[in-house]
Backbone as a ProteinNet text record, in pm:
[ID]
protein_1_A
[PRIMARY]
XXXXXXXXXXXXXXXXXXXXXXXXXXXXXXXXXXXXXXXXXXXXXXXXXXXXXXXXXXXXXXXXXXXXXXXXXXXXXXXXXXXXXXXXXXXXXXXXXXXXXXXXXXXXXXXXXXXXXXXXXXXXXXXXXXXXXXXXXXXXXXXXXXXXXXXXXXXXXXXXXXXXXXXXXXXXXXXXXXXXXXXXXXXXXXXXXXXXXXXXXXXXXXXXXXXXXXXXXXXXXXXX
[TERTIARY]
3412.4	3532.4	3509	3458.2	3392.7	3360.3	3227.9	3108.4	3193.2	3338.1	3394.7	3508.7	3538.5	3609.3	3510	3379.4	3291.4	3253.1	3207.4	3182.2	3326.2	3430.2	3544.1	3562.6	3525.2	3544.2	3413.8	3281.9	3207.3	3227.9	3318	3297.1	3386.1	3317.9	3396.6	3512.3	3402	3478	3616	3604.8	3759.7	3857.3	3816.6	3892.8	3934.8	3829.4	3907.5	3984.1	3919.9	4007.1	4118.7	4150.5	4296.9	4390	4266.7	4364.9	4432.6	4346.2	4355.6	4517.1	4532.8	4606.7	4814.4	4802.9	4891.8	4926.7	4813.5	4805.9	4899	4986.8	5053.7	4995.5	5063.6	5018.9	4940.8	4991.5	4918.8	4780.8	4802	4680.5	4555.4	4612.1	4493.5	4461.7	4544.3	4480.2	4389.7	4411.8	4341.1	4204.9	4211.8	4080.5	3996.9	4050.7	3975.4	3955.4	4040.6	3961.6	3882.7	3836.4	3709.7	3567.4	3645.5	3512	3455	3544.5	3496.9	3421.9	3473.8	3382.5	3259.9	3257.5	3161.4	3046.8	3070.7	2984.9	2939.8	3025.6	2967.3	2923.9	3001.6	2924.2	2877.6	2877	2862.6	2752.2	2618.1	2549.5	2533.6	2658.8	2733.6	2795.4	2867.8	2934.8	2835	2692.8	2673.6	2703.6	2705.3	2695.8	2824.8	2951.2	3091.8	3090	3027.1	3100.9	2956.9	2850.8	2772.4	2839.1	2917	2958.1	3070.5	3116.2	3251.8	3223.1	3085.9	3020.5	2990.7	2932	2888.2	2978.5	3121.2	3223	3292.9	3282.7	3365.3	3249.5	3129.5	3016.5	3032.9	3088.8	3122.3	3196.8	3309	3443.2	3410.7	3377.4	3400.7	3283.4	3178.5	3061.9	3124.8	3187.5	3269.4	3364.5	3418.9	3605	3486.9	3372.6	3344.8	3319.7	3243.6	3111.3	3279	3308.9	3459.3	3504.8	3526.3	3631	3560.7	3427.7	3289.7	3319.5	3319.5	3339.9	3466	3574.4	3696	3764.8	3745	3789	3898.8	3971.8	4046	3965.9	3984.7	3879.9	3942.3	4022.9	4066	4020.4	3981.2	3881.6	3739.4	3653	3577.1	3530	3580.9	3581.8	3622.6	3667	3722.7	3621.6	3579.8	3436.2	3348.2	3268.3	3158	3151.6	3298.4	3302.5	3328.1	3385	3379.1	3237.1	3149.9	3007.5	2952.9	2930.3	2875.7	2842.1	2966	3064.7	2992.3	3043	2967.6	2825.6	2780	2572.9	2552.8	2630.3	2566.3	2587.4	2711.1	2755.7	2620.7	2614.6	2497.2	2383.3	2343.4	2197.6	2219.4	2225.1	2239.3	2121	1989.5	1829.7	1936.4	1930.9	1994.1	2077	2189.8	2300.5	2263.3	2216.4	2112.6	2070.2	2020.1	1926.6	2036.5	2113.9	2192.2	2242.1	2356.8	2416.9	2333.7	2218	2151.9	2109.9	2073.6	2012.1	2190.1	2287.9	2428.3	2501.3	2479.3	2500.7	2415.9	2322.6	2174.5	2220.5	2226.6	2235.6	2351.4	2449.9	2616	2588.4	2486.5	2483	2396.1	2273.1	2199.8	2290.2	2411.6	2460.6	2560.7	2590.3	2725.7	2642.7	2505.5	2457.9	2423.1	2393.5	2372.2	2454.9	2564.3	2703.7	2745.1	2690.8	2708.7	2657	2526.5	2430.2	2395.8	2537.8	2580.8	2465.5	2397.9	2302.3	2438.6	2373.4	2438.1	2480.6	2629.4	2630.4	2580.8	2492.2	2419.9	2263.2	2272.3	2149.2	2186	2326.8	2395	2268.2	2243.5	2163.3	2010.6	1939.3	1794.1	1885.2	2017.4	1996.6	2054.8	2124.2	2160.2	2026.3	1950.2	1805.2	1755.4	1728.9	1667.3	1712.8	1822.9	1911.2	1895.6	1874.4	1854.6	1709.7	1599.4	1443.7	1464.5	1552.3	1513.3	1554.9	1704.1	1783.1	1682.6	1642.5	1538.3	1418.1	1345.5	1214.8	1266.7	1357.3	1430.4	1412.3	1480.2	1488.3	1339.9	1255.4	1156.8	1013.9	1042.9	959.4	1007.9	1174	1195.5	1317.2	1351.8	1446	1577.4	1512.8	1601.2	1716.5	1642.3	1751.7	1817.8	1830.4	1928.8	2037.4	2060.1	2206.6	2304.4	2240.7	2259.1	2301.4	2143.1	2189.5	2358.2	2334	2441.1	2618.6	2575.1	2728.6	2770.5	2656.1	2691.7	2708.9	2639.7	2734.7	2864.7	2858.7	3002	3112.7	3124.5	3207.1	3226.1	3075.3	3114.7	3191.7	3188.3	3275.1	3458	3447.5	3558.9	3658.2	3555.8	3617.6	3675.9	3564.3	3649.6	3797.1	3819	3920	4027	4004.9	4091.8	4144.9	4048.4	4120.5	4203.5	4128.9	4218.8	4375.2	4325.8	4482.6	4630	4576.6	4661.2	4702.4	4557.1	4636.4	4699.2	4719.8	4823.3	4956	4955.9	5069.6	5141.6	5055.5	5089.5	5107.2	4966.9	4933.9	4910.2	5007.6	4976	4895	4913.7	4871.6	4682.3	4666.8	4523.3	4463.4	4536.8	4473.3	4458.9	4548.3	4509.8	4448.4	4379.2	4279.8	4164.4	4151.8	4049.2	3973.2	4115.2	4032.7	4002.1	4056.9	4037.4	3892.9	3868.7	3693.4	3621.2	3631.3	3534.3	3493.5	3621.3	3591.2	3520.2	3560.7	3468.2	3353.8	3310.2	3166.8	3101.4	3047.1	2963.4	2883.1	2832.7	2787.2	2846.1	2950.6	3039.6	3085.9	3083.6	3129.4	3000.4	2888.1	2752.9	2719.5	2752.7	2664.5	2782.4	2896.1	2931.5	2976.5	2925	2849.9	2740.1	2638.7	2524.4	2527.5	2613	2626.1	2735.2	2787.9	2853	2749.8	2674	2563.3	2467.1	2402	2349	2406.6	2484	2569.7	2628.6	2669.2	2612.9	2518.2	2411.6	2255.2	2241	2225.4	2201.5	2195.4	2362	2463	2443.7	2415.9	2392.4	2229.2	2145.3	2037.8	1991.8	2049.3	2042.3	2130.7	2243.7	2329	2222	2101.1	2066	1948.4	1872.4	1741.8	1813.9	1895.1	1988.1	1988.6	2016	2129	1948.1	1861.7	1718.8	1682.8	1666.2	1635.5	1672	1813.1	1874.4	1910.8	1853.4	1841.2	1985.6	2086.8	2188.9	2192.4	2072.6	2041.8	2035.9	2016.5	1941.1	2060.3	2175.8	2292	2327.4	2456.8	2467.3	2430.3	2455.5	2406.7	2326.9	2181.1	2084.4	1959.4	1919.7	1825.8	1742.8	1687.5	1584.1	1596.8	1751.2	1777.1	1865.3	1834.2	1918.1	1789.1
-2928.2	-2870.1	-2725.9	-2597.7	-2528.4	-2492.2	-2587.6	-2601.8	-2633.1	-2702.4	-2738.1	-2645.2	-2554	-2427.6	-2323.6	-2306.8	-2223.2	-2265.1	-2420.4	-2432.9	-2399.2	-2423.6	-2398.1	-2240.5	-2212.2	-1979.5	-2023.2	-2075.3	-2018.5	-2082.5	-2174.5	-2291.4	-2212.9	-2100.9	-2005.9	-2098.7	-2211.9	-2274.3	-2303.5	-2444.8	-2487.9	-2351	-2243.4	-2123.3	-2060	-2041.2	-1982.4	-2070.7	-2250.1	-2346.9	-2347.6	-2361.4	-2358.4	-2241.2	-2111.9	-1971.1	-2010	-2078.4	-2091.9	-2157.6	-2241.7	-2332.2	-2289.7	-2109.5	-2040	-1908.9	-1936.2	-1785.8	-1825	-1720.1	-1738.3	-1763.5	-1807.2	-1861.2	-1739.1	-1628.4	-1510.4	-1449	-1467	-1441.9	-1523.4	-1646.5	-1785.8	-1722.5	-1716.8	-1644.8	-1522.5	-1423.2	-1329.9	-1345.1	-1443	-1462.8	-1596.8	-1636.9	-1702.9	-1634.7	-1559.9	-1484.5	-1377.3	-1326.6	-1246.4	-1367.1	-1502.9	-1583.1	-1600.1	-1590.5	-1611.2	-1519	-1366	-1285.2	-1256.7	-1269.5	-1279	-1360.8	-1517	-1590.3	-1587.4	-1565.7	-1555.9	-1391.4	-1304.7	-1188.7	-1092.3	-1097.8	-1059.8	-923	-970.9	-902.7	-733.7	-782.1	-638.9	-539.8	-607.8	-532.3	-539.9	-535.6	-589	-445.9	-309.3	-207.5	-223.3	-232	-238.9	-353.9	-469.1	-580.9	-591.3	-518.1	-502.9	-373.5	-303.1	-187.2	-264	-374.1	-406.5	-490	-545.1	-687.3	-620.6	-467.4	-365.6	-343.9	-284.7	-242.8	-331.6	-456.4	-559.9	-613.5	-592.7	-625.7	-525.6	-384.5	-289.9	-276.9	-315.5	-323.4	-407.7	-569.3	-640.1	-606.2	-592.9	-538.9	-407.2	-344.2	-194.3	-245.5	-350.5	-396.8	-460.1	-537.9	-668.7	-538.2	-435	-358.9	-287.2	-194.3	-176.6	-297.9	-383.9	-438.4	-496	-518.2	-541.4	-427.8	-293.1	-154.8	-126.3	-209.5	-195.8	-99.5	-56.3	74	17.6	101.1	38.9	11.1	-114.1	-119.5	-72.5	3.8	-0.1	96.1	251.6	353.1	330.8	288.9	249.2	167.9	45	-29.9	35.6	125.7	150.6	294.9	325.2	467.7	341.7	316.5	170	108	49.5	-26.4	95.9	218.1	270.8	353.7	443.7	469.3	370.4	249.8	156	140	134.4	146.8	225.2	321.2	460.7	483.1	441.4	423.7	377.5	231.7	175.9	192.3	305.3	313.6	443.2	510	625.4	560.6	489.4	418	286.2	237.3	110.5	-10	41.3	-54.7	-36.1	56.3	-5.1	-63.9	-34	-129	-266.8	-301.3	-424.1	-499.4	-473.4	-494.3	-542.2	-459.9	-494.8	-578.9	-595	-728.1	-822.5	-829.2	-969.9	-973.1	-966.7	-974	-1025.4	-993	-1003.9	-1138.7	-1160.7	-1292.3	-1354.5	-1372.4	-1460.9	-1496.2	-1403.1	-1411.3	-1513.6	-1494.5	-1560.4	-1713.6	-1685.5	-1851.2	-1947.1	-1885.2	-1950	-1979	-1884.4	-1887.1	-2068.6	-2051.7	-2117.4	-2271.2	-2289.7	-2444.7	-2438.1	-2365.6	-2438.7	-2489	-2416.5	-2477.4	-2675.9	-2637.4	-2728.2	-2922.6	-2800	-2926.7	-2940.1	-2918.6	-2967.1	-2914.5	-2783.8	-2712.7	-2678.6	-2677.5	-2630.5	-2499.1	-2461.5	-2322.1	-2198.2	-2225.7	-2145.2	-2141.6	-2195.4	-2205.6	-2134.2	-2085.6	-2074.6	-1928.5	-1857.8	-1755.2	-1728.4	-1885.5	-1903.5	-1901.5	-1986.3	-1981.3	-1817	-1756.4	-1634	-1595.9	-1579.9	-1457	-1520.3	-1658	-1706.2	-1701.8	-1689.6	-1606.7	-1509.1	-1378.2	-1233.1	-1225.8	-1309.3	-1284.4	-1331.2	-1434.8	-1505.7	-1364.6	-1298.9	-1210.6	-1072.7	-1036.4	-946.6	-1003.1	-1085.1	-1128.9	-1074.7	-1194.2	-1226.2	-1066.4	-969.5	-817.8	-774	-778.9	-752.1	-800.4	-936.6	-1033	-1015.2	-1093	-1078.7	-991	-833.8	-787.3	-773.4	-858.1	-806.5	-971.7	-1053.9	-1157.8	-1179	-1097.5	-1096.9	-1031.6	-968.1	-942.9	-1047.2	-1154	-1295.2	-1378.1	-1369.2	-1490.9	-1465.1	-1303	-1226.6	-1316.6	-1246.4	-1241.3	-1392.5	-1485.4	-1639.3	-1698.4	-1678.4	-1688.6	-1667.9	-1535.4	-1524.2	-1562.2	-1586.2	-1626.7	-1770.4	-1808.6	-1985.4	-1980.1	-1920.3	-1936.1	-1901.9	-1797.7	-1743.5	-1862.4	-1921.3	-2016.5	-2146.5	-2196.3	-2273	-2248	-2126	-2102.3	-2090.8	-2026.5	-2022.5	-2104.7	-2219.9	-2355.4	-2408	-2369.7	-2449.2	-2431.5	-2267.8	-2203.6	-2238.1	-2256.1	-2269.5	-2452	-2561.1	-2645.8	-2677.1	-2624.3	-2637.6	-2607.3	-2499.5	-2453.2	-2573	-2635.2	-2737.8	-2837.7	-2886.7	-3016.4	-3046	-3017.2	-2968.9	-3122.3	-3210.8	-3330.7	-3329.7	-3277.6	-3263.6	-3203.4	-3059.7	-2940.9	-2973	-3053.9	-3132.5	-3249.4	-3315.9	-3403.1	-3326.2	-3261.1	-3141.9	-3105.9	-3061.9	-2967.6	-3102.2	-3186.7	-3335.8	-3354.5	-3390.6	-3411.3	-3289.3	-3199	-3095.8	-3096.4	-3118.3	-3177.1	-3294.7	-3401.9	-3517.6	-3524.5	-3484.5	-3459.8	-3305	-3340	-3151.4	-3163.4	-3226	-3173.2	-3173.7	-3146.3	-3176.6	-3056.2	-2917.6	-2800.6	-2786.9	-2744.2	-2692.4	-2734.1	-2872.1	-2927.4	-2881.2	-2869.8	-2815.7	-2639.6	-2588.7	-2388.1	-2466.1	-2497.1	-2550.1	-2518.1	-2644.1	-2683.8	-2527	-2503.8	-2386.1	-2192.9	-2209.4	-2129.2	-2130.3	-2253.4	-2272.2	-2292.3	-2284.1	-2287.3	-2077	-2043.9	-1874.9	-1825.5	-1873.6	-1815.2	-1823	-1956.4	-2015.5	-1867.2	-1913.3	-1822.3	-1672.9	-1614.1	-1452.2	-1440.7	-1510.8	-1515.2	-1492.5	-1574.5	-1585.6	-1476.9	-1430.6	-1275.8	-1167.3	-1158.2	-1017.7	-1048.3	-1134.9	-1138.6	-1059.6	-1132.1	-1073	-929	-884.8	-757.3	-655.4	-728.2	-649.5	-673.7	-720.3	-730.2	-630.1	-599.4	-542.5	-419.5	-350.8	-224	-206.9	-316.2	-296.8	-293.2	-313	-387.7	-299.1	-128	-10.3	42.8	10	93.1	108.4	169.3	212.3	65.7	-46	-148.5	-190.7	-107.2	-164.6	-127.7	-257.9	-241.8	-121.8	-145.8	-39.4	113.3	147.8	249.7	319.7	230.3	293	381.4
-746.5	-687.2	-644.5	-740.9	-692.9	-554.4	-571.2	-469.1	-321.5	-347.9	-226.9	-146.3	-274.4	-191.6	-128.3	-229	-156.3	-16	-5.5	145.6	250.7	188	277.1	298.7	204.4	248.9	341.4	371.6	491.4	607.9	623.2	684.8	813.5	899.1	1005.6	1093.9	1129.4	1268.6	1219.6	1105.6	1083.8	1055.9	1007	985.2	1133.3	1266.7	1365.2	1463.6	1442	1487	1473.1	1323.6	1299.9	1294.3	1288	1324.6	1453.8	1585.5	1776.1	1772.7	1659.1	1674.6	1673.1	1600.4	1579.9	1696	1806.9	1888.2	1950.2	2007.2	2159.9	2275.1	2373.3	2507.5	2536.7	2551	2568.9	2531.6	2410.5	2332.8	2350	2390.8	2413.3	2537.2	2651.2	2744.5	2755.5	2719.2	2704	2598.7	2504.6	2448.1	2585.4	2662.6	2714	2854.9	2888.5	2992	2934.2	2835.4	2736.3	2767	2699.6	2678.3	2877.9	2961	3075.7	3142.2	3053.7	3174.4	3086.2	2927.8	2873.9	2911	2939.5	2961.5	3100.8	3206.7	3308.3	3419.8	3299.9	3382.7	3257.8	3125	3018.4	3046.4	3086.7	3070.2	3203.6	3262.8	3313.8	3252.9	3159.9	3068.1	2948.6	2925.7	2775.8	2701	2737.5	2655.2	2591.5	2645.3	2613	2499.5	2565.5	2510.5	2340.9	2395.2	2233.8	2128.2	2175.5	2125.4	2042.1	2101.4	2050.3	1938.7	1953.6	1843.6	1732.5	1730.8	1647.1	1530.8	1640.3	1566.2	1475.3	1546.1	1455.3	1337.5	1367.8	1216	1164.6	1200	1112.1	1019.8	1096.6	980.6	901.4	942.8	829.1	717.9	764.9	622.3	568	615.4	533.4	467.3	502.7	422	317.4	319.4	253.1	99.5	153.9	50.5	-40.2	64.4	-18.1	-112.3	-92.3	-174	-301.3	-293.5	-400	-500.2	-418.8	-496.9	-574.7	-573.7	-566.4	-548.8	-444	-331	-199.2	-169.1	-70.4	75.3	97.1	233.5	385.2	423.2	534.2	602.2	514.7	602.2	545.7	500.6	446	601.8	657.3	703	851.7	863	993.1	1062.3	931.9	950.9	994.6	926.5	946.2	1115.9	1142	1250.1	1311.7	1357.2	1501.5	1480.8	1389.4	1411.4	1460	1416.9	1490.5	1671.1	1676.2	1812.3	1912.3	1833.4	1923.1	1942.4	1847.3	1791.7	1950	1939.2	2065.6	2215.9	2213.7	2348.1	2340	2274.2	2300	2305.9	2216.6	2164.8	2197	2340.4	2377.8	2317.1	2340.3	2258.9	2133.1	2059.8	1905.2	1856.5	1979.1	1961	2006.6	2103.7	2134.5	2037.7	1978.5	1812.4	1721	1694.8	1584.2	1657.2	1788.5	1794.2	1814.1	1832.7	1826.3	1697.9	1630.8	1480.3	1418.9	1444.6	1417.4	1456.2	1595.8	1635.6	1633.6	1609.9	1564.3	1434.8	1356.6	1166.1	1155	1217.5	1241.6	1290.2	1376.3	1408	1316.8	1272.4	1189.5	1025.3	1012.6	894.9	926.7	1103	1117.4	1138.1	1165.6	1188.7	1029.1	945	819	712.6	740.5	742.5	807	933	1028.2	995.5	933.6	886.4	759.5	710.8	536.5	433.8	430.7	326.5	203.7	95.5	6.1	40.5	-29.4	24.5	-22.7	-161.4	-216.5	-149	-20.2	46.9	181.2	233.3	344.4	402.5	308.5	299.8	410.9	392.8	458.3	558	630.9	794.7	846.3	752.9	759.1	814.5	719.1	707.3	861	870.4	1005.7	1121	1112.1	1254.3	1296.2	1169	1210.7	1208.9	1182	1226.3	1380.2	1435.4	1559.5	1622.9	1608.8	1722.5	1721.9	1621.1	1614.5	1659.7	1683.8	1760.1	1894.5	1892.1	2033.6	2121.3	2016.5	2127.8	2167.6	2093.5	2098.4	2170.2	2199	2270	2424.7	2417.5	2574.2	2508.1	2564.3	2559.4	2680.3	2820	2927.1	2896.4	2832.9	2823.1	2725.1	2629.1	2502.2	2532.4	2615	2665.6	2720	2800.7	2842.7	2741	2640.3	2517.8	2421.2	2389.2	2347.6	2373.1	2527	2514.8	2610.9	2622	2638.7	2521.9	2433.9	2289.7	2240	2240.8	2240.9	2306.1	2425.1	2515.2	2506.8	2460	2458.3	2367	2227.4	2124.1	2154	2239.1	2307.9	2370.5	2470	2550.4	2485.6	2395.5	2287.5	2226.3	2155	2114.7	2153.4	2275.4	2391.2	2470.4	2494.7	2512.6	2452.5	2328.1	2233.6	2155.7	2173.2	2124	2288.1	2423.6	2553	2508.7	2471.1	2433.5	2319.5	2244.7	2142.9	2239.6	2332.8	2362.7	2441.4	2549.1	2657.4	2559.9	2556.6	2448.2	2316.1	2222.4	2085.9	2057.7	2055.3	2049.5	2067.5	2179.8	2238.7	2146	2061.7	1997.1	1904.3	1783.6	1697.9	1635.3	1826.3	1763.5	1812.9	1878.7	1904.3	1749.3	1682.7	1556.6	1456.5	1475	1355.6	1410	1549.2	1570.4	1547.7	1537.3	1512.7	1357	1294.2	1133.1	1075.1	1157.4	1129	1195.6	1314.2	1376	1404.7	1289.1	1279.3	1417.3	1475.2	1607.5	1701.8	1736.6	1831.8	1913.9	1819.2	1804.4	1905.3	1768.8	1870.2	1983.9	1989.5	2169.1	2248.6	2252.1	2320.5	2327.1	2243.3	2259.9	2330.9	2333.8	2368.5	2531.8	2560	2699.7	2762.2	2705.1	2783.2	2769.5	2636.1	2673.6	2752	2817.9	2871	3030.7	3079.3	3222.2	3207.7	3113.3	3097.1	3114.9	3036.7	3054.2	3228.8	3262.8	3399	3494.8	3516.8	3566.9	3554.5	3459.3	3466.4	3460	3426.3	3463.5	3611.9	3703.9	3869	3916.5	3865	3902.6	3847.1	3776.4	3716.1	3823.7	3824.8	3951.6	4081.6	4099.1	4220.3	4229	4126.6	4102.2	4105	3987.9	4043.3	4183.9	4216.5	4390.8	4478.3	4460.6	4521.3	4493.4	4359.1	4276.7	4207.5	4219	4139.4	3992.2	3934.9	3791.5	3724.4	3763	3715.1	3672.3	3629	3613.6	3459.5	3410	3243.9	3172	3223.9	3120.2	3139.7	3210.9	3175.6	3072.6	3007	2916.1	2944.3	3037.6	3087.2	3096.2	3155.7	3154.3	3030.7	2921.7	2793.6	2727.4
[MASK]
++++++++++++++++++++++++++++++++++++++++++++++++++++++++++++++++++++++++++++++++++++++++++++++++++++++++++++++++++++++++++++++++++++++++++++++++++++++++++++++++++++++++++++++++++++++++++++++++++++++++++++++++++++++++++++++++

């Protein structure tokens, strides 16, 4: 019994599924126009939109270490996430780094979850997420801005669908979140298929954008 609330505190998806399922029409919108310009123009904005991935791994590791300390977590957590913030709007390569090592760590934490590891094991896909996002900057660094924030956005776009159909089709939204519960792969192949139509997509806009010397501007790798 234990062992079955612990997997339910990591178990992210059914937690922001069924958060989607309470947003306003509004709110679904605006998280799904995020996941849209994330995934398909993301790596225009990546300084903004990595500054913002920073800040929010800020707070929550400042609220988490606070509340371990039993200290109040709300400036604790709110110093943490805006230095962050700022690190990377100045120090774009570092802010780079950390959000991939961040959303790497997040995803390797969220398929081992996915693919039923004990949750006292949740840890190896943790650690193997943040070796891949850290290779990742370091091997090819001009396409982790791509992988970045097509990640995110796929996750975006999910939610966001999902929180507009609850609004139209509550019916749709609740067998939506029932299959995502009974088929653990269902979630990922489709991040999968929508990271990969992101990647595509801002991959063929940044060749472009080098070609044409547009590429050289505040969000680019090169010129941070």
């Amino acid at each position: 019994m234990a062992a079955d609330r612990e997997d339910t505190v990591y178990d992210f998806q059914t937690i922001f599924l069924r958060a989607a399922l309470h947003w306003s029409p509004i709110t679904a919108l605006v998280v799904l126009a995020l996941g849209l310009l994330c995934t398909l123009q993301g790596f225009r904005f990546a300084r903004a939109l990595c500054a913002l991935t920073c800040a929010v791994a800020g707070f929550l590791g400042g609220a988490a270490v606070a509340q371990r300390l039993d200290s109040p977590p709300l400036l604790p957590a709110l110093s943490v996430g805006v230095t962050l913030g700022v690190l990377t709007v100045l120090r774009f390569r570092l802010g780079l780094l950390l959000s991939s090592t961040v959303v790497f760590a997040s995803l390797g934490q969220y398929l081992a979850v996915r693919i039923g590891l004990r949750p006292d094991h949740y840890w190896a896909g943790l650690l193997l997420g943040a070796a891949v996002g850290m290779s990742l900057f370091y091997l090819h660094r001009r396409t982790v801005p791509i992988l970045v924030t097509s990640l995110e956005g796929a996750a975006l776009l999910i939610l966001g669908f999902l929180g507009l159909a609850r609004a139209i089709a509550p019916s749709l939204a609740q067998t939506f979140v029932a299959w995502a519960a009974d088929v653990s792969a269902m979630v990922p192949v489709l991040i999968t298929m929508l990271v990969v139509l992101g990647y595509s997509v801002q991959a063929n806009l940044q060749q472009g954008d080098m070609q044409t010397g547009a590429g050289r501007g505040w969000n680019s790798v090169e010129a941070a």
